[in-house]
mmCIF file of C-alpha atoms in Angstrom:
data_model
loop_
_atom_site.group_PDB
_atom_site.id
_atom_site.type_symbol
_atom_site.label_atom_id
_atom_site.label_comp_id
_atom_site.label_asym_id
_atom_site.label_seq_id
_atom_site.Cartn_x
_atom_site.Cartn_y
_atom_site.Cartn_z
ATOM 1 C CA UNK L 1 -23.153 94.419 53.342
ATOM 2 C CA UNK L 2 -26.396 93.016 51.666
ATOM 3 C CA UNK L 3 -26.533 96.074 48.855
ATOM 4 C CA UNK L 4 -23.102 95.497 47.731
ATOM 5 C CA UNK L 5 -24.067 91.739 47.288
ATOM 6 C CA UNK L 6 -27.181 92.680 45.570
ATOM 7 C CA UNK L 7 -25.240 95.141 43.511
ATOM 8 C CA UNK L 8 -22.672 92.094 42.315
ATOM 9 C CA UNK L 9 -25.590 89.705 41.597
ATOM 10 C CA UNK L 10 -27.161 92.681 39.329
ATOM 11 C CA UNK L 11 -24.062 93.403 37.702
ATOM 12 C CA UNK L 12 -23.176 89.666 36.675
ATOM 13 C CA UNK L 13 -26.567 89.892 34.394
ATOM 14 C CA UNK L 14 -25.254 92.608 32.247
ATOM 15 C CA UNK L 15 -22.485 93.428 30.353
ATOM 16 C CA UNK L 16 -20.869 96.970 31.509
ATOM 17 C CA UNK L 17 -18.502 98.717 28.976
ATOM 18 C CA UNK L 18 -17.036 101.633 30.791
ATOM 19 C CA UNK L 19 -15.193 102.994 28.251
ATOM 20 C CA UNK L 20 -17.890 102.766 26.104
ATOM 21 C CA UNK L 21 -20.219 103.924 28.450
ATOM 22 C CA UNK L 22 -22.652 100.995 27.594
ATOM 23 C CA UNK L 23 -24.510 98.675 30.050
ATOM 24 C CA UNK L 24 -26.431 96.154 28.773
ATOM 25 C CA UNK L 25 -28.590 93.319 30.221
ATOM 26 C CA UNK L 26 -27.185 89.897 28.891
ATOM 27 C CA UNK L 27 -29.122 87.801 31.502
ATOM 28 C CA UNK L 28 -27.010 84.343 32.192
ATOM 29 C CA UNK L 29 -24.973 84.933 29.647
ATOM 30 C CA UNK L 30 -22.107 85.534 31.980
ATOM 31 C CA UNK L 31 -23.035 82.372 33.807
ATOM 32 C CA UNK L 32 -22.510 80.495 30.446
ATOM 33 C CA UNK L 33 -19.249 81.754 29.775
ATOM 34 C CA UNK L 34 -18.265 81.171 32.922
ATOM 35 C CA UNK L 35 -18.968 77.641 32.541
ATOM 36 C CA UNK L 36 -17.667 77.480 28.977
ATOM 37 C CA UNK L 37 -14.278 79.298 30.490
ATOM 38 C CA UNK L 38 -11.126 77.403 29.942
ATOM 39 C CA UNK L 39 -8.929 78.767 32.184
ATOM 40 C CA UNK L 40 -11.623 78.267 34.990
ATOM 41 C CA UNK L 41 -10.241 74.378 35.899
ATOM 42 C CA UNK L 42 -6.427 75.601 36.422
ATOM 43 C CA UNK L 43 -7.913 79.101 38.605
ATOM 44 C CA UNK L 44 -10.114 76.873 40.767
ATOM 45 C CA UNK L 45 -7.157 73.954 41.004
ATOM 46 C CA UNK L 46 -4.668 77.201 41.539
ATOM 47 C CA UNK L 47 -6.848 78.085 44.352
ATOM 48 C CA UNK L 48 -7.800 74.741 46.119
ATOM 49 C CA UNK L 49 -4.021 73.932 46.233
ATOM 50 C CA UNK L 50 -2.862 77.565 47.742
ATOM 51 C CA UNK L 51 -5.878 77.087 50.401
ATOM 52 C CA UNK L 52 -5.167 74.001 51.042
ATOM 53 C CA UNK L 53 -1.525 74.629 51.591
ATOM 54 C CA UNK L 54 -2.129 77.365 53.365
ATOM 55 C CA UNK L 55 -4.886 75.738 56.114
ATOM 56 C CA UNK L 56 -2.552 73.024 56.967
ATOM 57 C CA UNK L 57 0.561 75.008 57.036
ATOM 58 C CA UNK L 58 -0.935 77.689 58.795
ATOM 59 C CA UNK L 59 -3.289 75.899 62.066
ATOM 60 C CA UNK L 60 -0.465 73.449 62.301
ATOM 61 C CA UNK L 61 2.839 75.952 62.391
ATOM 62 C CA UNK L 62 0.054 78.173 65.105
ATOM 63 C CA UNK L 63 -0.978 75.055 67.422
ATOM 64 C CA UNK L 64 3.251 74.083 67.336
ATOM 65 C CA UNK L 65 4.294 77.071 68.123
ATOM 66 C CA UNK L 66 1.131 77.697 70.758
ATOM 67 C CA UNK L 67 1.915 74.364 72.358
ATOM 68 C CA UNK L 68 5.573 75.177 72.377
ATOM 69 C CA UNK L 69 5.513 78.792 74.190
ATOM 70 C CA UNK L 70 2.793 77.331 76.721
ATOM 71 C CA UNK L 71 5.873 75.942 78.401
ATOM 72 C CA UNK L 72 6.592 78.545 81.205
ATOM 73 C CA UNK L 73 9.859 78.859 80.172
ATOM 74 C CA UNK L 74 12.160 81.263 79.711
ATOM 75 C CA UNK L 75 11.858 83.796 77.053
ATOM 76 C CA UNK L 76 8.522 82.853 76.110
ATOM 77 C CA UNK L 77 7.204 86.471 75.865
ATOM 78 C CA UNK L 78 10.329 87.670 73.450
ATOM 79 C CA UNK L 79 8.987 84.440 70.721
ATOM 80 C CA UNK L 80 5.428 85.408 71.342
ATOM 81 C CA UNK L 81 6.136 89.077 70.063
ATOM 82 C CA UNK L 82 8.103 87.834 67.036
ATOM 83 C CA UNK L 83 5.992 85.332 66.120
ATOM 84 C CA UNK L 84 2.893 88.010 66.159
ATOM 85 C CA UNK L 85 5.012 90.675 64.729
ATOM 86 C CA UNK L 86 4.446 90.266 61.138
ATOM 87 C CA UNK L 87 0.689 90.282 61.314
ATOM 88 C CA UNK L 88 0.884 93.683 62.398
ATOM 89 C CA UNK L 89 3.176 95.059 59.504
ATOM 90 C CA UNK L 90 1.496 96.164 56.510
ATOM 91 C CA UNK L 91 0.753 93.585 53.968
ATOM 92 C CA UNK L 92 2.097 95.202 51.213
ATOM 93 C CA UNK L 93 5.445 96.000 52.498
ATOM 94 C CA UNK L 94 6.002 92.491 54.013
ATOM 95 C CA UNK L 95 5.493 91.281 50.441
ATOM 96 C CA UNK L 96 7.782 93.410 48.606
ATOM 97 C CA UNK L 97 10.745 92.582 51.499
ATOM 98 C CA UNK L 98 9.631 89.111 50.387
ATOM 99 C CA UNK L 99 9.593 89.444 46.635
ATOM 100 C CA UNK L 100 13.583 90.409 47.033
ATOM 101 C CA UNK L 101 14.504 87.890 49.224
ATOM 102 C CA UNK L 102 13.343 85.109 46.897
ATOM 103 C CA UNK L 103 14.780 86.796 43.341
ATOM 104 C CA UNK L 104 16.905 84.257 41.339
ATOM 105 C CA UNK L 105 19.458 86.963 43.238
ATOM 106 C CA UNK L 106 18.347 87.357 46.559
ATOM 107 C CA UNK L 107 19.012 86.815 50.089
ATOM 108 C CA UNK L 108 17.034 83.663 50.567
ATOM 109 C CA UNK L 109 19.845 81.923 47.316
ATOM 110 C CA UNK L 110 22.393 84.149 48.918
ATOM 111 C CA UNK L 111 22.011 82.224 51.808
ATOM 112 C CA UNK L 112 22.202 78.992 50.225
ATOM 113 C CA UNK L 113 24.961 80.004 48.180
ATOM 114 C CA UNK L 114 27.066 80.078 51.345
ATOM 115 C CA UNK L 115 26.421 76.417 51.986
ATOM 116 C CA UNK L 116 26.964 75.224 48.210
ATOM 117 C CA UNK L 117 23.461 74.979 47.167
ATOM 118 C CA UNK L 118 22.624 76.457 44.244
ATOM 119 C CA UNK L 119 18.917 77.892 44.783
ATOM 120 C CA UNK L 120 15.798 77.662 42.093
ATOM 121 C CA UNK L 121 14.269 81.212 40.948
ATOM 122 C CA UNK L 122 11.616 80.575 43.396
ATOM 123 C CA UNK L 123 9.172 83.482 41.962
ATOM 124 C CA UNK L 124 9.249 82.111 38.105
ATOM 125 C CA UNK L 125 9.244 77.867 38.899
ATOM 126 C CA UNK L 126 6.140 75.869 38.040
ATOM 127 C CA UNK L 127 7.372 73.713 40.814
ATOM 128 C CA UNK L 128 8.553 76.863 43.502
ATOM 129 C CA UNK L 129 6.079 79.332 42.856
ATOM 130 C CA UNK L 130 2.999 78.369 44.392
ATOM 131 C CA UNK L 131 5.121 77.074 47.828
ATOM 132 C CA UNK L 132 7.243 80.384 47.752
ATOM 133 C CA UNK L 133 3.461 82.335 48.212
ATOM 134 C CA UNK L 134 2.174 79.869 50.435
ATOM 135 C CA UNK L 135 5.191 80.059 53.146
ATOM 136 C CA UNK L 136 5.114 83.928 52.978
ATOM 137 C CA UNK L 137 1.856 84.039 53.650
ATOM 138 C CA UNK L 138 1.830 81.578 56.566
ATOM 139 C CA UNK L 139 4.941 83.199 57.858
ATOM 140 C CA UNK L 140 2.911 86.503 57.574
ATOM 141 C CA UNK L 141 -0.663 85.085 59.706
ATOM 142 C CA UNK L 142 0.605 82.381 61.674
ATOM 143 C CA UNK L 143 0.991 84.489 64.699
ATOM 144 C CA UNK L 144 -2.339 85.502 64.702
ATOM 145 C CA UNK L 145 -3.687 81.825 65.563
ATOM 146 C CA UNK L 146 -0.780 80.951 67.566
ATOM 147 C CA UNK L 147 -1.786 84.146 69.925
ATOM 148 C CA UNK L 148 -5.784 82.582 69.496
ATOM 149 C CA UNK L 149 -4.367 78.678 70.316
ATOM 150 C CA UNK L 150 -2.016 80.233 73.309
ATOM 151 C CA UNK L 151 -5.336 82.082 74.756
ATOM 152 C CA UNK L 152 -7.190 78.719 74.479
ATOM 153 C CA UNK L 153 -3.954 76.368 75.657
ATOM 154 C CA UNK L 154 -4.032 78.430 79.099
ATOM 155 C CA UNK L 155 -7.636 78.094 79.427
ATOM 156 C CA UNK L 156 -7.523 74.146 79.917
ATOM 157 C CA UNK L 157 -7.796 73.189 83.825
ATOM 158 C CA UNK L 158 -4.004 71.861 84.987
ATOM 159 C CA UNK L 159 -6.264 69.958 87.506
ATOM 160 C CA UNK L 160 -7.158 67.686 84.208
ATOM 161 C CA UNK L 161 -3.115 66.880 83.405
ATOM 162 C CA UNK L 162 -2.255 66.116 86.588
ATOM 163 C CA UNK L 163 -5.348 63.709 86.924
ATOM 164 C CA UNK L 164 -4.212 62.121 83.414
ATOM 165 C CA UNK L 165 -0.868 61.780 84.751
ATOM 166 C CA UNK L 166 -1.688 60.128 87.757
ATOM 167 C CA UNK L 167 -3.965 57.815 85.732
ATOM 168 C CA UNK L 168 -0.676 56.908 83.425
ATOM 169 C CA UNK L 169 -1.705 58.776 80.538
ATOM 170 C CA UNK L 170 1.370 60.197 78.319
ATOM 171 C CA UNK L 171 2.258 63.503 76.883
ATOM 172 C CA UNK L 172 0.868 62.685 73.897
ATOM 173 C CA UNK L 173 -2.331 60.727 75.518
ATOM 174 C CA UNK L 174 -3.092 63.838 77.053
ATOM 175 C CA UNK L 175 -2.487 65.848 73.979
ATOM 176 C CA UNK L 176 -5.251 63.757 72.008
ATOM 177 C CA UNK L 177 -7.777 62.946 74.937
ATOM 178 C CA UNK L 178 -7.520 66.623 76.613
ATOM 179 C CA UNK L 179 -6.012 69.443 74.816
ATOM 180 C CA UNK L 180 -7.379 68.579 71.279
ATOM 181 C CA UNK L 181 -11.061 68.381 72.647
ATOM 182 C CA UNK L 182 -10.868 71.535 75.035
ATOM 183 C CA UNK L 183 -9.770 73.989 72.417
ATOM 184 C CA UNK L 184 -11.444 72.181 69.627
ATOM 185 C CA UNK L 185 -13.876 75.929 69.375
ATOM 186 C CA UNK L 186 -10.605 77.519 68.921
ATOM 187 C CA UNK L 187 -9.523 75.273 66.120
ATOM 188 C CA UNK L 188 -12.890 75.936 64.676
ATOM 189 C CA UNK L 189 -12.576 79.751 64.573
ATOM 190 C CA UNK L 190 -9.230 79.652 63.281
ATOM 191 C CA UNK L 191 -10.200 76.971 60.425
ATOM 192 C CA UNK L 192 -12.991 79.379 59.241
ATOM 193 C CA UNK L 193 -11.509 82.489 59.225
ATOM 194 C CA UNK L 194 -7.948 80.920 57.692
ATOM 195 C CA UNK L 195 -10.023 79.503 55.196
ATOM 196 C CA UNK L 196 -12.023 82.565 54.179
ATOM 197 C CA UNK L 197 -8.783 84.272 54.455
ATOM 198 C CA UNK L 198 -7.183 81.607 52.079
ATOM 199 C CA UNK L 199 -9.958 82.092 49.281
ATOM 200 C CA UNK L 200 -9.623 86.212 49.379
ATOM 201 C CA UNK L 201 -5.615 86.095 48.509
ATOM 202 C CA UNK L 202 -4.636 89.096 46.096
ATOM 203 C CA UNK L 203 -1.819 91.319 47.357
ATOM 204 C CA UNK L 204 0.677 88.383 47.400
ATOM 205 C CA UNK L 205 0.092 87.028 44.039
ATOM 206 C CA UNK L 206 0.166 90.758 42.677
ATOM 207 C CA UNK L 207 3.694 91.337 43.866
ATOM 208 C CA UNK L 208 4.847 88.420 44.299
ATOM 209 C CA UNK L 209 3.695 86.537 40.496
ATOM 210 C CA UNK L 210 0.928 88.591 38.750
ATOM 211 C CA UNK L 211 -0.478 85.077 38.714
ATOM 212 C CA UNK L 212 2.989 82.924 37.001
ATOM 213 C CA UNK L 213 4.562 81.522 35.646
ATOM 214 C CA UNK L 214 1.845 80.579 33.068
ATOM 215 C CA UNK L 215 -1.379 80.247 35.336
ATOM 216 C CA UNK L 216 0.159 78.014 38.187
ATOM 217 C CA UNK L 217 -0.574 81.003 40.621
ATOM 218 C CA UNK L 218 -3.338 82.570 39.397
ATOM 219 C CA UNK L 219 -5.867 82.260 42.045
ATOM 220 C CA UNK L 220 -9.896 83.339 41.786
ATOM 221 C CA UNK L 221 -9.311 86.534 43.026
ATOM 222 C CA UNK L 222 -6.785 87.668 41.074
ATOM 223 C CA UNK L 223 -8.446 86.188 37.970
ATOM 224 C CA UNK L 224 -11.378 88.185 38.973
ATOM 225 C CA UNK L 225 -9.216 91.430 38.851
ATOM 226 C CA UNK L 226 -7.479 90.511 35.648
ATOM 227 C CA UNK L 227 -11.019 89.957 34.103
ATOM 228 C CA UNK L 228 -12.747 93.202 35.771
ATOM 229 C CA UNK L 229 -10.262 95.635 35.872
ATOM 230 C CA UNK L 230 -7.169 94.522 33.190
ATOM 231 C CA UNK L 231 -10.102 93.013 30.212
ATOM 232 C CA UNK L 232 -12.354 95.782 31.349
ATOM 233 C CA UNK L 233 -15.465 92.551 31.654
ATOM 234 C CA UNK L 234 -17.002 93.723 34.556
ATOM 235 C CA UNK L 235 -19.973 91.913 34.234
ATOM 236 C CA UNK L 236 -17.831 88.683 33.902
ATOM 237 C CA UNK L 237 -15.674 89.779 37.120
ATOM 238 C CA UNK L 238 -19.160 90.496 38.947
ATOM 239 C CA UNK L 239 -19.903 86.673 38.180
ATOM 240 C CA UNK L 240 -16.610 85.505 39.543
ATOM 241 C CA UNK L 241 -17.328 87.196 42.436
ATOM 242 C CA UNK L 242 -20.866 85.786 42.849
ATOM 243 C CA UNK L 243 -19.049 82.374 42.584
ATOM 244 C CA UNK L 244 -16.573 83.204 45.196
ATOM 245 C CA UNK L 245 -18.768 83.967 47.093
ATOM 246 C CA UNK L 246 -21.049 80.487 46.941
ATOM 247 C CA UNK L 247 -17.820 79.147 47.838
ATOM 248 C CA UNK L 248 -17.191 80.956 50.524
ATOM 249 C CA UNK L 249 -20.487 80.330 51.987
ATOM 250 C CA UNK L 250 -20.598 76.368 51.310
ATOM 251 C CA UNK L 251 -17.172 75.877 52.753
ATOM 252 C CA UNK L 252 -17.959 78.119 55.958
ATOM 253 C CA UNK L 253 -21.604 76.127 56.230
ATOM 254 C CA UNK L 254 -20.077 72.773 55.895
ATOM 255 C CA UNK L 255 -17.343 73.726 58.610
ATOM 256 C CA UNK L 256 -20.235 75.053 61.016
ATOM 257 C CA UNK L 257 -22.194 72.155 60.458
ATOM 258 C CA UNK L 258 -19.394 69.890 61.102
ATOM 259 C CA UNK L 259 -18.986 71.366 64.613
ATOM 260 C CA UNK L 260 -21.312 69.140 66.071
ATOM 261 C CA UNK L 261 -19.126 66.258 65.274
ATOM 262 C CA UNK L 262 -15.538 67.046 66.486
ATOM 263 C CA UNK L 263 -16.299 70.207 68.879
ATOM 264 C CA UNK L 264 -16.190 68.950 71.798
ATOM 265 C CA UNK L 265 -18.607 71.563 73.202
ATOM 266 C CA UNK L 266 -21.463 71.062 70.813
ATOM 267 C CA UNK L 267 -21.396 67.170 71.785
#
């Protein structure tokens, strides 16, 4: 893991040419243009808004849906396998079912169609675009986390309802004063790794967009691709990368660090 790292960090201080066979060092020149780069703002706002989308979407669809088939009831098991289906199909094929069911043509207007509503080309809006990859990506991951909530749902003591109950406390009492707290490491865990997750997007927005319309969807990721491997700047991608990966690492510090706050074991 640490040579690879290494290895970016060197190659953001040169400029490699491999189709002219040239690699030269340029020291922070890379750095500079990546401050000086004008597309930079609308990638980093491109991917804030698809993480953020995606986080909130995401943990609260999971702890719904974990809450939900907690219930003991009847055909709990069937939901919990088709919730958690889709994070075990391959990523690739999931988005290309996708990409056809939201064509200016496909099933997902079809559908609307059939109740008079005339649907956007969700794939090539300013406005759709950016929500279309954010809901097939949650729809994709969000059993994952409901399966991690569930796990951490059973693990709270019934003994600790029943007291609440007896002490008047209501459903939603007990959701704030006793479940939140007690699976508060959970949420953790699932906030870090859907966040990481969030920041390292490229399959989606390279079937679903290539980045469009404009640069509404273009996130750092695949801007680092388009750069490295499209351009042929691979000391510029190697630079992206390095900042991806400060990001990364302040986001996932600041949410450790934050533990000792709201996790209710670390009080």
């Amino acid at each position: 893991m640490l040579l690879p790292l290494g290895l970016v960090v060197y190659y953001s201080l040169h400029e490699w040419n491999v189709l002219a066979d040239t690699f030269d060092f340029v020291g922070a020149e890379n750095y500079r243009a990546l401050a000086d780069d004008p597309n930079l703002p609308s990638v980093l706002g491109a991917t804030g808004l698809f993480s953020l989308g995606l986080v909130v979407l995401n943990l609260s669809l999971a702890l719904l849906l974990a809450v939900l088939l907690n219930q003991k009831l009847r055909g709990t098991v069937v939901f919990r396998t088709l919730f958690f289906s889709p994070v075990v199909v391959s990523l690739v094929a999931w988005t290309i079912v996708w990409g056809f069911l939201l064509q200016d043509n496909g099933g997902i207007n079809g559908l609307l169609d059939t109740i008079g509503v005339d649907g956007p080309n969700w794939l090539r809006g300013e406005a759709t675009a950016m929500l279309s990859v954010v809901v097939v990506q949650v729809l994709k991951n969000v059993g994952l986390n409901m399966v991690l909530f569930l796990a951490a749902l059973q693990g709270v003591p019934a003994e600790l309802y029943e007291a609440a109950r007896v002490e008047g406390a209501g459903r939603w009492t007990q959701f704030r004063k006793i479940t939140v707290p007690l699976i508060s490491p959970t949420i953790l865990l699932t906030s870090i790794i859907t966040v990481v997750g969030s920041l390292q997007v490229f399959a989606q927005i390279a079937v679903l967009t290539q980045g469009g319309p404009g640069t509404s969807t273009t996130v750092l990721v695949y801007y680092l691709y388009q750069q490295a491997f499209q351009f042929h700047h691979f000391g510029y991608g190697a630079t992206l990368s390095v900042l991806l990966f400060g990001i990364v690492l302040v986001l996932t510090v600041v949410q450790w660090q934050m533990r000792k706050r709201w996790v209710f074991h670390e009080q």
